[in-house]
CSV table of C-alpha atoms in Angstrom, one decimal:
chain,number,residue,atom,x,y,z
A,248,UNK,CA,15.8,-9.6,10.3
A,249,UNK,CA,14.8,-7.5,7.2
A,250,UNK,CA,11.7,-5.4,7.7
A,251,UNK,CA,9.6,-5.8,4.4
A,252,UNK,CA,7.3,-2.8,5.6
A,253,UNK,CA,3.8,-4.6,5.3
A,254,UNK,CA,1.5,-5.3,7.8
A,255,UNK,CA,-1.6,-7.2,8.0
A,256,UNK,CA,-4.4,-7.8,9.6
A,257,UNK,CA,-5.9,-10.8,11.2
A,258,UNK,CA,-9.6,-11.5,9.5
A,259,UNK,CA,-12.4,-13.0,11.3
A,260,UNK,CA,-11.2,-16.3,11.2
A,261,UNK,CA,-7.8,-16.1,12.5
A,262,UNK,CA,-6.5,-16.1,9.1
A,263,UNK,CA,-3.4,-13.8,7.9
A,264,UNK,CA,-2.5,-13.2,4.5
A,265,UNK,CA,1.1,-14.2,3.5
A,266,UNK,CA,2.1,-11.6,0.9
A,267,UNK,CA,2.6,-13.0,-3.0
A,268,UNK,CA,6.2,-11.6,-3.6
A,269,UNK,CA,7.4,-13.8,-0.3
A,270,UNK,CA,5.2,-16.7,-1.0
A,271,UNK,CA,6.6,-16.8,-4.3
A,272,UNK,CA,10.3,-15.8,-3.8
A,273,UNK,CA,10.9,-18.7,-0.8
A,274,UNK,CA,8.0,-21.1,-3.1
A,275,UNK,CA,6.0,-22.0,-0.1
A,276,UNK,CA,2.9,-23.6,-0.2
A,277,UNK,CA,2.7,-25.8,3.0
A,278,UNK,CA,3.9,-23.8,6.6
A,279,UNK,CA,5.1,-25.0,9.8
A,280,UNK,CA,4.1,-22.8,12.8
A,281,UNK,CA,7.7,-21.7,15.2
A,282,UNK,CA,6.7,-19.0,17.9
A,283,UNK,CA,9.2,-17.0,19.1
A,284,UNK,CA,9.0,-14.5,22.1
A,285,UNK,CA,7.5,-11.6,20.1
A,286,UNK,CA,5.3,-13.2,17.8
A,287,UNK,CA,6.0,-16.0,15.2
A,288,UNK,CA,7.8,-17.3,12.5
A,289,UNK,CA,7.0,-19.4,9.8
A,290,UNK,CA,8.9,-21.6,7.8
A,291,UNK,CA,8.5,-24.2,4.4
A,292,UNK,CA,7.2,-27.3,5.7
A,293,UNK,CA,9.1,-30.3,5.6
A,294,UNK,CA,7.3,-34.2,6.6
A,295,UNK,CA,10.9,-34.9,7.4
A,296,UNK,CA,11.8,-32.7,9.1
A,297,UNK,CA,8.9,-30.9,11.2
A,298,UNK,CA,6.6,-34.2,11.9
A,299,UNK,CA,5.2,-33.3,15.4
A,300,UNK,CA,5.2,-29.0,14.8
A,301,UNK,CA,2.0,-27.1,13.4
A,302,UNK,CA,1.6,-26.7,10.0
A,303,UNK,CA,-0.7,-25.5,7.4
A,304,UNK,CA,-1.6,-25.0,3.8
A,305,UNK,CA,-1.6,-22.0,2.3
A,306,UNK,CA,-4.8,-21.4,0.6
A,307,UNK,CA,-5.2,-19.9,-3.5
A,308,UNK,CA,-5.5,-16.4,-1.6
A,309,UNK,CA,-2.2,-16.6,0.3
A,310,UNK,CA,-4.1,-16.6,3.5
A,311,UNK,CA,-2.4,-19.2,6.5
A,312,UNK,CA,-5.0,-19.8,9.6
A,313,UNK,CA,-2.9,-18.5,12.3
A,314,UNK,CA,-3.2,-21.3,15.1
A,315,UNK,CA,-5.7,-20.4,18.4
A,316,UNK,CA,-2.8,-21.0,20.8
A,317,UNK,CA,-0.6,-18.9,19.9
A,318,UNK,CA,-3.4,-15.7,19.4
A,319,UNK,CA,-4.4,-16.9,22.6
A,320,UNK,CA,-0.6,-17.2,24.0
A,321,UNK,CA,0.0,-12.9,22.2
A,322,UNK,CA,-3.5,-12.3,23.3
A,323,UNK,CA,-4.2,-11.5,19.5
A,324,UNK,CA,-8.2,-10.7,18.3
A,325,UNK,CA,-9.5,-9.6,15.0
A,326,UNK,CA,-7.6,-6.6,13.2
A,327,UNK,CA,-4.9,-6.9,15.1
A,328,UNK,CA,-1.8,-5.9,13.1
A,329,UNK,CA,1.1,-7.9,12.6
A,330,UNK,CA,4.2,-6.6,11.0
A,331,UNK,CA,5.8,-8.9,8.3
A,332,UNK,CA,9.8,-9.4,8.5
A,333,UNK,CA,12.2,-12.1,6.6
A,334,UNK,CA,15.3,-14.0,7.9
A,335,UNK,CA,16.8,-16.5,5.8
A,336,UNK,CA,13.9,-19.0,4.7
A,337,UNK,CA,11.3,-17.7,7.5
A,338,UNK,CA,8.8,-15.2,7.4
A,339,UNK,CA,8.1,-13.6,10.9
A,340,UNK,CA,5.0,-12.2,11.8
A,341,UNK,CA,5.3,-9.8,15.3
A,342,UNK,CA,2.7,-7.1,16.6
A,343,UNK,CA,2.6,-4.2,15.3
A,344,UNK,CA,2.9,-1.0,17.2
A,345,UNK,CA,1.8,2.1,16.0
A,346,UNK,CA,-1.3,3.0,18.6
A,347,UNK,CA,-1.9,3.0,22.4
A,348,UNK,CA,-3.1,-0.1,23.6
A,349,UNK,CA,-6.0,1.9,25.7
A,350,UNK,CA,-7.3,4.4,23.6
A,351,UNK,CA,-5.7,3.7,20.4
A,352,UNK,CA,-4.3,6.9,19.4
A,353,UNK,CA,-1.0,6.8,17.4
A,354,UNK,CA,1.3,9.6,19.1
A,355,UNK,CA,4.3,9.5,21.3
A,356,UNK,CA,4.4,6.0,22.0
A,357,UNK,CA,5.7,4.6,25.1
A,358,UNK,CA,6.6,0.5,25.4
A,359,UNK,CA,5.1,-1.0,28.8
A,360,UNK,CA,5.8,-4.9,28.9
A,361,UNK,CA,4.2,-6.2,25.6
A,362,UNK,CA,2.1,-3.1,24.5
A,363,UNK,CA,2.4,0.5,23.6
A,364,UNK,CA,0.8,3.4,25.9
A,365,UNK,CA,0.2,7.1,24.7
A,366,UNK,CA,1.6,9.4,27.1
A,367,UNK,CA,-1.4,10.8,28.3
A,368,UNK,CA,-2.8,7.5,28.6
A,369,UNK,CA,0.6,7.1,31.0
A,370,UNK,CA,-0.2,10.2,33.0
A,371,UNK,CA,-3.8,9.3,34.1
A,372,UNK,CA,-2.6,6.1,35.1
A,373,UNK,CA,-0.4,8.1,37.0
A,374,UNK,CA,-2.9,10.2,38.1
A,375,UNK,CA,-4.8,7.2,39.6
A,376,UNK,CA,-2.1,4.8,40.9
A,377,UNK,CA,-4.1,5.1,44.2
A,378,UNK,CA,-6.7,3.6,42.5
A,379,UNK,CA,-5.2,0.8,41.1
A,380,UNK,CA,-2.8,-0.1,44.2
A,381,UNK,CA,-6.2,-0.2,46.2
A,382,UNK,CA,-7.6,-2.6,43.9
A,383,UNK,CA,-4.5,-4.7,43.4
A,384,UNK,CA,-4.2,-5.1,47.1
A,385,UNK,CA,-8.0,-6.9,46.8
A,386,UNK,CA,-6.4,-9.9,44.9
């Protein structure tokens, strides 16, 4: 994959603006939705081809409503960033990670399953693992 190096945001509405220069350059105007296991992929749609898959139209402001499922299924709210990348004739969109997932600072980054923790965010988990084994154990 090619990293194109912008990110957006999701708006209010679930809705993620697909930038001009790729909308243009792969002349999309209808999507179909593909997820993949870090985030999703989108691709030109074709009735022939993608009948029973999630599509949309791209609106005059480039902006695609991203489908509830699959911010549901990534566990994606408002703001969140998604990093843009392009393969061939689909345009990925993938979380991006550039701040800890608890307190939201953006220094020494450590990956834990699907997020990103700060390390002092790691240590006071640490810190309390007594804590959270107790509770665990109530479930």
């Amino acid at each position: 994959m090619k990293a194109s190096g912008i990110i957006r945001k999701i708006d209010q509405l679930g809705r993620v603006v697909v930038p001009k220069e790729l909308r243009n350059l792969m002349d999309i105007k209808e999507v179909c939705f593909f997820i993949d296991k870090h985030g999703f992929y989108i691709e030109s749609f074709d009735p022939k081809v993608h009948r029973l898959a999630i599509h949309r139209t791209i609106d005059p402001l480039g902006r695609i409503t991203i489908a509830s499922e699959i911010r549901r299924r990534f566990n994606w709210d408002i703001g969140q960033p998604l990093e843009i990348f392009t393969e061939q004739n689909r345009i990925y969109f993938v979380e991006y990670h550039n701040f800890c997932a608890v307190c939201r600072e953006g220094s020494k980054l450590i990956p834990v399953k699907s997020k990103h923790l700060c390390y002092s965010c790691v240590q006071e988990l640490l810190r309390n693992k007594e804590v959270f084994i107790s509770h665990s154990n109530r479930f």
